[in-house]
Amino acid sequence: MARKRRDNDAAVAAIRASLQHRAFASALQASELQLAKTAADAELWGLKGQALQGLERWAEAEACFLQGLESSPGNARLLVLQGHLYTRLGRGQEAISSYSRALDQDPGLTDAYRGLLNFRAIPADAPEVAELLGLALNERRTDSSRARALFLLGQIFVDAGLDHPGFAFFRQANTLIANTIERGKREYQVSAAAAAMTAEFFRRHARSEPAAPTCPAIIVAGLPRSGKSLVENLLAAHPLISAGGELALVRKLVGGLHQGQGLETRAARLAVTTVSPLGQHLPLAAPGARYIVDTSPANLSRLGYLALLHPEVPIIFCRREPLDLGLALYFKNFRSGHRYSYQLATTGRAIALAEKIMQHWRQALPNPMFEVQYEALVQDPQGTQRTLLSSLGLPPATPRERPGTGAEWRVFPSRSIEAVGTISPELVGFAQRFHSQLAPLAKAHAEETARPGFVSRGSNGDRARRRGA
């Protein structure tokens, strides 16, 4: 029995890894094999449903969650996943029902509260607030678990117009997580090698032709919450463009390089490479698609390596007004990475560094490059779409029917529409409500903007300078 459980645990871990790498077909096949052995395993039903969603087989995903709930009635995690599916399909009332049923089973399930807040406000004096306060104050829980409750309390109070206590909850949440991060690892990291990759550097290492096969990626680069997902959604409305999400193609490319070599040696090798290693990292695009979009923030500081191999790949930079972007980052509870986002000063410096590296690449890279300003995008999304498609040499997109209307989706700085809600300018200027609280962010942004260069601070940045990474 113990061996059977170990085998099942190993299979489940492998399926999770497949989902993380967007290998949805293999995740589906593996989950079905395991369910044939253990049909009552609620987690496996959840994994199978997520794989079906990744393949956009919506009706089958819904049937999968329903079948899982038949074998494990009232399973809170399955109900949350069902709520996520209904959210993506624009079926708000059914999503609310699933999240509410999940909380009936497990009042401490913060993912269910987060799902509910996509569709309706929770009053600051509601019983749910007392439950979340209890979770936040329970010192037997992990800091990350307590922080999740505090982030939700911050949203509830800001939604209610109680900005000062709302911001205080966000500050407590961010402080809890920041204290778990080593000081030298709290800063946004930009490789020192990027500064050496000037226009003259790329002329020196110019290719006669791109590596084969031609890379079908469109890189949408910038910090989180800067409009990258909005740009991806607009692009993917075109039948020749497929949404890839955060593929991190450039980060994976750099990860495969020999790090012991100097920059010039690596550049010379890449410039004469004839077979592109990126093919192994590209998932299947939608049938008939010519491009697949990669929105990973990890690509931004490494774009020079992509240019050495694939100068034909289009790059779209996304920028946003610093205070609005900073607030959105500070209010966002990231599941992983973005360690700079949990302190106001490090967030301000990160935004300034990202702005500098984008400006540097605009002047240096040989790739076709475009820039999208968040404020212009949300004011005129269709105009932005037409401009981008035209720049890519594509005809206008024919509007296609979405799975649902998304009319009930609520706007909040930390929340992405994730192909669900309608693009809206409602968040432009939102940070002015917190102008005084954001003073440390604004000060750090101004100081970093005035500082020459863009090599990161902290011990990691020092190591990057020494090894020329």
Short mmCIF file of C-alpha atoms in Angstrom, two decimals:
data_model
loop_
_atom_site.label_atom_id
_atom_site.label_comp_id
_atom_site.label_asym_id
_atom_site.label_seq_id
_atom_site.Cartn_x
_atom_site.Cartn_y
_atom_site.Cartn_z
CA MET A 1 0.00 0.00 0.00
CA ALA A 2 2.83 2.41 0.88
CA ARG A 3 4.56 1.69 -2.42
CA LYS A 4 1.32 2.27 -4.32
CA ARG A 5 0.93 5.64 -2.60
CA ARG A 6 4.53 6.61 -3.42
CA ASP A 7 4.02 5.68 -7.06
CA ASN A 8 0.82 7.74 -7.20
CA ASP A 9 2.53 10.72 -5.53
CA ALA A 10 5.36 10.55 -8.07
CA ALA A 11 2.87 10.41 -10.95
CA VAL A 12 0.94 13.39 -9.55
CA ALA A 13 4.17 15.41 -9.22
CA ALA A 14 5.04 14.61 -12.84
CA ILE A 15 1.58 15.71 -14.03
CA ARG A 16 1.92 18.99 -12.10
CA ALA A 17 5.28 19.58 -13.76
CA SER A 18 3.74 18.93 -17.20
CA LEU A 19 1.01 21.49 -16.48
CA GLN A 20 3.58 24.02 -15.33
CA HIS A 21 5.44 23.60 -18.63
CA ARG A 22 2.16 23.81 -20.58
CA ALA A 23 2.52 20.22 -21.82
CA PHE A 24 -1.24 19.82 -21.56
CA ALA A 25 -1.61 16.80 -23.85
CA SER A 26 0.89 14.71 -21.89
CA ALA A 27 -0.63 15.89 -18.58
CA LEU A 28 -4.05 14.77 -19.80
CA GLN A 29 -2.79 11.36 -20.89
CA ALA A 30 -0.94 10.78 -17.61
CA SER A 31 -3.88 11.89 -15.45
CA GLU A 32 -6.24 9.57 -17.32
CA LEU A 33 -3.85 6.65 -16.79
CA GLN A 34 -3.70 7.36 -13.06
CA LEU A 35 -7.46 7.81 -12.76
CA ALA A 36 -7.92 4.37 -14.29
CA LYS A 37 -6.11 3.07 -11.20
CA THR A 38 -7.41 5.54 -8.57
CA ALA A 39 -10.76 6.94 -9.72
CA ALA A 40 -11.58 8.42 -6.30
CA ASP A 41 -8.49 10.71 -6.20
CA ALA A 42 -9.88 14.27 -6.22
CA GLU A 43 -6.48 15.79 -6.99
CA LEU A 44 -6.18 13.73 -10.17
CA TRP A 45 -9.61 14.90 -11.35
CA GLY A 46 -8.42 18.44 -10.73
CA LEU A 47 -5.22 17.92 -12.72
CA LYS A 48 -7.12 16.34 -15.60
CA GLY A 49 -9.55 19.27 -15.65
CA GLN A 50 -6.69 21.77 -15.74
CA ALA A 51 -5.09 19.89 -18.65
CA LEU A 52 -8.38 20.00 -20.56
CA GLN A 53 -8.65 23.73 -19.90
CA GLY A 54 -5.12 24.20 -21.24
CA LEU A 55 -6.26 22.44 -24.42
CA GLU A 56 -9.35 24.70 -24.48
CA ARG A 57 -11.66 21.68 -24.31
CA TRP A 58 -14.04 23.59 -22.08
CA ALA A 59 -17.04 21.25 -22.06
CA GLU A 60 -14.85 18.25 -21.25
CA ALA A 61 -13.15 20.18 -18.45
CA GLU A 62 -16.52 21.04 -16.93
CA ALA A 63 -17.64 17.40 -17.18
CA CYS A 64 -14.36 16.33 -15.57
CA PHE A 65 -14.86 18.55 -12.51
CA LEU A 66 -18.46 17.39 -12.18
CA GLN A 67 -17.36 13.77 -12.34
CA GLY A 68 -14.64 14.42 -9.78
CA LEU A 69 -17.18 16.01 -7.43
CA GLU A 70 -19.39 12.94 -7.81
CA SER A 71 -16.57 10.71 -6.57
CA SER A 72 -15.43 13.25 -3.92
CA PRO A 73 -18.58 15.22 -2.98
CA GLY A 74 -17.93 18.69 -1.65
CA ASN A 75 -14.16 18.61 -2.23
CA ALA A 76 -13.19 22.24 -1.66
CA ARG A 77 -10.18 22.27 -3.99
CA LEU A 78 -12.19 20.80 -6.86
CA LEU A 79 -14.89 23.39 -6.27
CA VAL A 80 -12.30 26.17 -6.51
CA LEU A 81 -10.98 24.74 -9.79
CA GLN A 82 -14.55 24.52 -11.06
CA GLY A 83 -14.97 28.18 -10.09
CA HIS A 84 -11.82 29.08 -12.05
CA LEU A 85 -13.25 27.33 -15.12
CA TYR A 86 -16.57 29.15 -14.86
CA THR A 87 -14.61 32.39 -14.41
CA ARG A 88 -12.73 31.83 -17.69
CA LEU A 89 -16.01 31.02 -19.41
CA GLY A 90 -17.59 34.26 -18.18
CA ARG A 91 -20.23 32.38 -16.16
CA GLY A 92 -20.01 34.59 -13.11
CA GLN A 93 -22.95 33.36 -11.08
CA GLU A 94 -21.85 29.73 -11.41
CA ALA A 95 -18.31 30.74 -10.41
CA ILE A 96 -19.64 32.52 -7.31
CA SER A 97 -21.65 29.41 -6.43
CA SER A 98 -18.57 27.16 -6.71
CA TYR A 99 -16.39 29.47 -4.62
CA SER A 100 -19.12 29.85 -1.98
CA ARG A 101 -19.59 26.08 -1.75
CA ALA A 102 -15.83 25.67 -1.37
CA LEU A 103 -15.83 28.11 1.56
CA ASP A 104 -18.71 26.21 3.15
CA GLN A 105 -16.43 23.16 3.14
CA ASP A 106 -13.22 25.00 4.10
CA PRO A 107 -13.59 28.57 5.47
CA GLY A 108 -9.81 28.94 5.45
CA LEU A 109 -9.40 28.45 1.71
CA THR A 110 -7.99 31.80 0.60
CA ASP A 111 -8.11 30.87 -3.11
CA ALA A 112 -11.91 30.76 -2.82
CA TYR A 113 -12.04 34.27 -1.31
CA ARG A 114 -9.78 35.50 -4.11
CA GLY A 115 -12.10 33.96 -6.68
CA LEU A 116 -15.17 35.55 -5.10
CA LEU A 117 -13.57 38.98 -5.09
CA ASN A 118 -13.31 38.80 -8.88
CA PHE A 119 -17.09 39.13 -9.02
CA ARG A 120 -18.40 40.79 -5.87
CA ALA A 121 -17.15 42.94 -3.04
CA ILE A 122 -17.05 41.58 0.50
CA PRO A 123 -18.23 44.23 2.99
CA ALA A 124 -15.64 45.23 5.58
CA ASP A 125 -18.01 44.14 8.39
CA ALA A 126 -18.90 40.76 6.83
CA PRO A 127 -18.31 37.47 8.69
CA GLU A 128 -15.72 36.55 6.02
CA VAL A 129 -13.54 39.42 7.26
CA ALA A 130 -13.48 37.98 10.76
CA GLU A 131 -12.48 34.60 9.30
CA LEU A 132 -9.64 36.17 7.32
CA LEU A 133 -8.48 38.16 10.35
CA GLY A 134 -8.31 34.92 12.27
CA LEU A 135 -6.15 33.38 9.54
CA ALA A 136 -3.87 36.44 9.44
CA LEU A 137 -3.36 36.50 13.22
CA ASN A 138 -2.80 32.76 13.61
CA GLU A 139 0.95 32.50 14.27
CA ARG A 140 0.82 28.72 13.87
CA ARG A 141 0.31 29.26 10.14
CA THR A 142 3.20 29.99 7.77
CA ASP A 143 4.11 33.59 6.98
CA SER A 144 3.07 33.12 3.35
CA SER A 145 -0.31 31.72 4.42
CA ARG A 146 -0.91 34.63 6.82
CA ALA A 147 0.20 37.06 4.12
CA ARG A 148 -2.38 35.65 1.69
CA ALA A 149 -5.13 36.49 4.18
CA LEU A 150 -3.70 39.99 4.70
CA PHE A 151 -3.59 40.68 0.93
CA LEU A 152 -7.26 39.74 0.73
CA LEU A 153 -8.12 41.97 3.69
CA GLY A 154 -6.30 44.82 1.97
CA GLN A 155 -8.40 44.38 -1.15
CA ILE A 156 -11.64 44.16 0.84
CA PHE A 157 -10.95 47.40 2.71
CA VAL A 158 -9.73 49.29 -0.39
CA ASP A 159 -12.84 48.09 -2.25
CA ALA A 160 -14.87 49.56 0.58
CA GLY A 161 -13.10 52.93 0.23
CA LEU A 162 -11.21 52.44 3.51
CA ASP A 163 -7.85 53.20 1.95
CA HIS A 164 -5.73 53.80 5.06
CA PRO A 165 -6.55 50.51 6.86
CA GLY A 166 -6.55 48.75 3.47
CA PHE A 167 -3.03 49.93 2.68
CA ALA A 168 -1.96 48.97 6.21
CA PHE A 169 -3.07 45.39 5.55
CA PHE A 170 -1.10 45.35 2.30
CA ARG A 171 1.96 46.72 4.13
CA GLN A 172 1.72 43.99 6.78
CA ALA A 173 1.35 41.31 4.10
CA ASN A 174 4.36 42.56 2.14
CA THR A 175 6.46 42.89 5.28
CA LEU A 176 5.75 39.29 6.27
CA ILE A 177 6.98 38.03 2.92
CA ALA A 178 9.91 40.47 2.65
CA ASN A 179 11.23 39.23 5.98
CA THR A 180 11.55 35.72 4.53
CA ILE A 181 13.82 36.99 1.70
CA GLU A 182 17.54 37.55 2.16
CA ARG A 183 18.42 41.23 1.94
CA GLY A 184 20.77 40.78 -0.98
CA LYS A 185 18.04 39.05 -2.98
CA ARG A 186 15.33 41.69 -2.64
CA GLU A 187 16.46 43.84 -5.55
CA TYR A 188 15.39 43.52 -9.20
CA GLN A 189 18.21 41.84 -11.09
CA VAL A 190 19.60 43.03 -14.41
CA SER A 191 22.60 41.17 -15.81
CA ALA A 192 25.79 43.22 -16.10
CA ALA A 193 26.27 41.68 -19.55
CA ALA A 194 23.34 43.68 -20.90
CA ALA A 195 25.26 46.95 -20.59
CA ALA A 196 28.00 45.60 -22.86
CA MET A 197 25.46 44.61 -25.53
CA THR A 198 25.42 47.90 -27.42
CA ALA A 199 24.47 48.59 -31.04
CA GLU A 200 28.16 48.30 -31.94
CA PHE A 201 28.30 44.91 -30.15
CA PHE A 202 25.47 43.59 -32.34
CA ARG A 203 27.07 44.99 -35.50
CA ARG A 204 30.23 43.14 -34.53
CA HIS A 205 28.30 39.89 -34.06
CA ALA A 206 25.80 40.35 -36.88
CA ARG A 207 24.39 37.21 -38.47
CA SER A 208 24.20 36.63 -42.20
CA GLU A 209 20.81 34.97 -41.59
CA PRO A 210 18.76 33.86 -38.54
CA ALA A 211 19.31 30.42 -37.04
CA ALA A 212 17.02 27.75 -38.45
CA PRO A 213 14.22 27.16 -38.06
CA THR A 214 12.96 30.73 -37.88
CA CYS A 215 11.61 31.34 -34.39
CA PRO A 216 7.82 31.94 -34.42
CA ALA A 217 7.83 33.83 -31.11
CA ILE A 218 6.62 37.35 -30.40
CA ILE A 219 8.25 38.53 -27.17
CA VAL A 220 6.07 40.85 -25.08
CA ALA A 221 8.50 42.24 -22.50
CA GLY A 222 8.10 44.27 -19.34
CA LEU A 223 7.35 44.01 -15.64
CA PRO A 224 4.21 42.25 -14.41
CA ARG A 225 1.07 44.44 -14.37
CA SER A 226 2.44 46.63 -17.18
CA GLY A 227 -0.11 45.44 -19.76
CA LYS A 228 1.65 42.36 -21.16
CA SER A 229 -1.38 40.07 -20.79
CA LEU A 230 -3.62 42.73 -22.36
CA VAL A 231 -1.30 42.92 -25.36
CA GLU A 232 -1.23 39.12 -25.62
CA ASN A 233 -5.03 38.95 -25.58
CA LEU A 234 -5.27 41.56 -28.35
CA LEU A 235 -2.67 39.75 -30.47
CA ALA A 236 -4.18 36.31 -29.91
CA ALA A 237 -7.51 37.54 -31.28
CA HIS A 238 -5.82 37.12 -34.67
CA PRO A 239 -6.02 33.58 -36.13
CA LEU A 240 -2.31 33.65 -37.02
CA ILE A 241 -1.22 34.35 -33.42
CA SER A 242 -1.41 31.93 -30.51
CA ALA A 243 -1.23 32.92 -26.81
CA GLY A 244 1.67 31.14 -25.12
CA GLY A 245 1.66 32.85 -21.74
CA GLU A 246 4.88 33.03 -19.75
CA LEU A 247 7.02 30.62 -21.78
CA ALA A 248 10.31 32.26 -20.66
CA LEU A 249 11.97 31.29 -23.95
CA VAL A 250 14.87 33.70 -23.59
CA ARG A 251 15.56 32.69 -19.98
CA LYS A 252 15.62 29.03 -21.06
CA LEU A 253 17.94 29.90 -23.94
CA VAL A 254 20.39 31.61 -21.58
CA GLY A 255 20.11 28.76 -19.09
CA GLY A 256 21.45 26.39 -21.74
CA LEU A 257 24.58 28.46 -22.43
CA HIS A 258 27.99 27.63 -20.99
CA GLN A 259 28.21 30.14 -18.14
CA GLY A 260 31.98 29.73 -17.70
CA GLN A 261 32.68 31.46 -21.01
CA GLY A 262 33.10 35.19 -21.43
CA LEU A 263 30.45 37.29 -23.11
CA GLU A 264 32.38 37.74 -26.35
CA THR A 265 32.97 33.98 -26.65
CA ARG A 266 29.30 33.18 -26.03
CA ALA A 267 28.20 35.88 -28.48
CA ALA A 268 30.55 34.62 -31.18
CA ARG A 269 29.23 31.07 -30.75
CA LEU A 270 25.58 32.17 -30.87
CA ALA A 271 26.17 34.35 -33.92
CA VAL A 272 27.36 31.34 -35.95
CA THR A 273 24.91 28.77 -34.55
CA THR A 274 22.87 27.43 -37.46
CA VAL A 275 20.38 25.23 -35.58
CA SER A 276 18.26 27.09 -33.04
CA PRO A 277 17.95 25.44 -29.60
CA LEU A 278 14.66 27.25 -28.99
CA GLY A 279 12.59 24.67 -30.82
CA GLN A 280 12.73 22.30 -27.84
CA HIS A 281 11.13 24.96 -25.63
CA LEU A 282 8.27 25.95 -27.95
CA PRO A 283 4.87 24.38 -27.25
CA LEU A 284 2.45 23.63 -30.05
CA ALA A 285 0.77 26.79 -31.31
CA ALA A 286 -2.89 26.84 -32.23
CA PRO A 287 -3.64 25.17 -35.60
CA GLY A 288 -2.71 27.48 -38.45
CA ALA A 289 -0.89 30.01 -36.23
CA ARG A 290 2.25 31.70 -37.49
CA TYR A 291 3.31 33.22 -34.15
CA ILE A 292 3.20 32.28 -30.48
CA VAL A 293 3.38 34.99 -27.79
CA ASP A 294 5.75 34.81 -24.80
CA THR A 295 4.97 37.27 -21.98
CA SER A 296 7.49 36.13 -19.33
CA PRO A 297 9.00 39.04 -17.34
CA ALA A 298 12.18 36.94 -17.04
CA ASN A 299 13.00 37.62 -20.72
CA LEU A 300 13.48 41.37 -20.38
CA SER A 301 17.10 41.66 -19.22
CA ARG A 302 18.25 38.74 -21.44
CA LEU A 303 16.94 39.90 -24.81
CA GLY A 304 20.45 40.48 -26.16
CA TYR A 305 21.07 36.75 -26.31
CA LEU A 306 17.91 36.25 -28.35
CA ALA A 307 19.03 38.95 -30.79
CA LEU A 308 22.32 37.13 -31.40
CA LEU A 309 20.40 34.02 -32.46
CA HIS A 310 17.10 35.37 -33.81
CA PRO A 311 17.26 39.03 -34.88
CA GLU A 312 14.00 38.45 -36.77
CA VAL A 313 11.86 37.93 -33.63
CA PRO A 314 9.54 40.92 -32.92
CA ILE A 315 9.75 42.44 -29.44
CA ILE A 316 6.98 44.53 -27.87
CA PHE A 317 7.92 46.55 -24.78
CA CYS A 318 5.17 47.36 -22.26
CA ARG A 319 5.42 50.42 -20.03
CA ARG A 320 3.12 52.00 -17.46
CA GLU A 321 3.04 55.14 -15.32
CA PRO A 322 5.40 54.34 -12.40
CA LEU A 323 3.07 55.00 -9.45
CA ASP A 324 0.19 52.98 -10.92
CA LEU A 325 2.57 50.16 -11.82
CA GLY A 326 4.22 50.26 -8.42
CA LEU A 327 0.92 50.10 -6.59
CA ALA A 328 -0.25 47.18 -8.73
CA LEU A 329 2.97 45.29 -7.94
CA TYR A 330 2.76 46.07 -4.22
CA PHE A 331 -0.87 44.93 -4.05
CA LYS A 332 -0.12 41.68 -5.94
CA ASN A 333 0.55 38.48 -4.01
CA PHE A 334 2.85 36.69 -6.45
CA ARG A 335 3.01 32.92 -6.16
CA SER A 336 6.73 32.95 -6.91
CA GLY A 337 9.50 35.30 -7.98
CA HIS A 338 9.36 39.12 -8.13
CA ARG A 339 11.04 39.43 -4.74
CA TYR A 340 11.57 43.16 -5.32
CA SER A 341 7.79 43.74 -5.12
CA TYR A 342 7.41 43.37 -1.34
CA GLN A 343 9.05 46.70 -0.38
CA LEU A 344 8.20 50.12 -1.75
CA ALA A 345 11.79 51.27 -2.31
CA THR A 346 12.87 48.08 -4.10
CA THR A 347 9.72 48.27 -6.24
CA GLY A 348 10.51 51.85 -7.24
CA ARG A 349 14.07 50.90 -8.18
CA ALA A 350 12.82 47.88 -10.14
CA ILE A 351 10.52 50.04 -12.26
CA ALA A 352 13.32 52.51 -13.00
CA LEU A 353 15.73 49.69 -13.91
CA ALA A 354 13.16 48.10 -16.21
CA GLU A 355 12.61 51.46 -17.92
CA LYS A 356 16.37 51.84 -18.39
CA ILE A 357 16.91 48.38 -19.84
CA MET A 358 13.99 48.85 -22.25
CA GLN A 359 15.47 52.14 -23.44
CA HIS A 360 18.86 50.47 -23.81
CA TRP A 361 17.44 47.62 -25.91
CA ARG A 362 15.46 50.05 -28.08
CA GLN A 363 18.79 51.66 -29.03
CA ALA A 364 20.85 48.47 -29.33
CA LEU A 365 18.89 45.47 -30.60
CA PRO A 366 18.61 44.65 -34.31
CA ASN A 367 15.15 43.09 -33.88
CA PRO A 368 11.90 44.74 -34.98
CA MET A 369 10.72 46.53 -31.84
CA PHE A 370 7.55 48.29 -30.71
CA GLU A 371 6.43 49.98 -27.51
CA VAL A 372 2.99 49.98 -25.91
CA GLN A 373 2.09 52.46 -23.17
CA TYR A 374 -0.51 50.99 -20.80
CA GLU A 375 -2.51 54.20 -20.59
CA ALA A 376 -2.89 54.46 -24.37
CA LEU A 377 -3.67 50.75 -24.63
CA VAL A 378 -6.60 50.82 -22.20
CA GLN A 379 -8.00 54.02 -23.70
CA ASP A 380 -8.00 52.58 -27.23
CA PRO A 381 -7.42 48.80 -27.24
CA GLN A 382 -8.70 48.30 -30.79
CA GLY A 383 -6.47 51.07 -32.11
CA THR A 384 -3.49 49.49 -30.34
CA GLN A 385 -4.40 46.12 -31.81
CA ARG A 386 -4.60 47.53 -35.35
CA THR A 387 -1.24 49.27 -34.97
CA LEU A 388 0.53 46.17 -33.66
CA LEU A 389 -0.93 43.83 -36.28
CA SER A 390 -0.07 46.25 -39.05
CA SER A 391 3.49 46.55 -37.71
CA LEU A 392 3.73 42.75 -37.79
CA GLY A 393 2.57 42.74 -41.41
CA LEU A 394 -0.77 41.13 -40.56
CA PRO A 395 -4.28 42.14 -41.68
CA PRO A 396 -6.78 43.35 -39.05
CA ALA A 397 -8.23 40.69 -36.77
CA THR A 398 -11.81 39.59 -37.29
CA PRO A 399 -13.59 39.87 -33.93
CA ARG A 400 -14.17 36.39 -32.57
CA GLU A 401 -16.66 35.24 -30.00
CA ARG A 402 -15.34 34.86 -26.47
CA PRO A 403 -16.44 31.97 -24.23
CA GLY A 404 -18.37 34.44 -22.05
CA THR A 405 -19.05 38.13 -21.77
CA GLY A 406 -17.00 38.75 -18.63
CA ALA A 407 -19.38 41.61 -17.82
CA GLU A 408 -19.34 40.85 -14.09
CA TRP A 409 -15.55 40.93 -13.77
CA ARG A 410 -14.37 43.54 -11.26
CA VAL A 411 -11.33 45.74 -11.79
CA PHE A 412 -8.60 45.95 -9.13
CA PRO A 413 -4.91 46.98 -9.42
CA SER A 414 -3.49 43.54 -8.57
CA ARG A 415 -5.80 41.61 -10.87
CA SER A 416 -5.18 40.57 -14.47
CA ILE A 417 -8.17 40.14 -16.77
CA GLU A 418 -6.69 36.80 -17.95
CA ALA A 419 -8.85 36.85 -21.10
CA VAL A 420 -11.97 37.19 -18.92
CA GLY A 421 -12.77 40.84 -18.33
CA THR A 422 -13.15 43.81 -20.63
CA ILE A 423 -10.13 46.09 -21.09
CA SER A 424 -10.92 49.27 -19.17
CA PRO A 425 -9.12 52.57 -18.36
CA GLU A 426 -10.57 52.49 -14.85
CA LEU A 427 -7.20 51.86 -13.17
CA VAL A 428 -5.39 54.79 -14.80
CA GLY A 429 -4.47 57.16 -11.96
CA PHE A 430 -5.67 54.74 -9.26
CA ALA A 431 -2.40 55.24 -7.34
CA GLN A 432 -3.25 58.88 -6.62
CA ARG A 433 -5.49 57.61 -3.80
CA PHE A 434 -2.29 56.39 -2.11
CA HIS A 435 0.06 59.21 -3.07
CA SER A 436 1.38 59.77 0.46
CA GLN A 437 1.86 56.06 1.21
CA LEU A 438 3.79 55.60 -2.05
CA ALA A 439 6.30 58.39 -1.30
CA PRO A 440 9.17 55.90 -0.64
CA LEU A 441 8.50 54.24 -4.00
CA ALA A 442 8.45 57.55 -5.87
CA LYS A 443 11.70 58.67 -4.17
CA ALA A 444 13.51 55.42 -4.97
CA HIS A 445 12.29 55.53 -8.58
CA ALA A 446 13.54 59.08 -9.05
CA GLU A 447 16.94 58.31 -7.49
CA GLU A 448 17.45 55.17 -9.59
CA THR A 449 16.37 57.00 -12.74
CA ALA A 450 19.06 59.62 -12.08
CA ARG A 451 21.75 57.01 -11.34
CA PRO A 452 23.94 56.19 -14.38
CA GLY A 453 23.69 52.68 -15.81
CA PHE A 454 21.33 49.89 -14.92
CA VAL A 455 23.31 47.17 -13.14
CA SER A 456 21.32 45.88 -10.15
CA ARG A 457 22.22 46.63 -6.57
CA GLY A 458 22.86 43.98 -3.93
CA SER A 459 25.06 40.94 -3.67
CA ASN A 460 23.55 39.21 -6.71
CA GLY A 461 24.33 42.23 -8.86
CA ASP A 462 27.91 42.26 -7.57
CA ARG A 463 28.32 38.61 -8.53
CA ALA A 464 26.87 39.35 -11.97
CA ARG A 465 29.46 42.08 -12.51
CA ARG A 466 32.31 39.77 -11.51
CA ARG A 467 31.37 36.89 -13.81
CA GLY A 468 30.04 39.03 -16.71
CA ALA A 469 26.75 37.13 -16.81
#
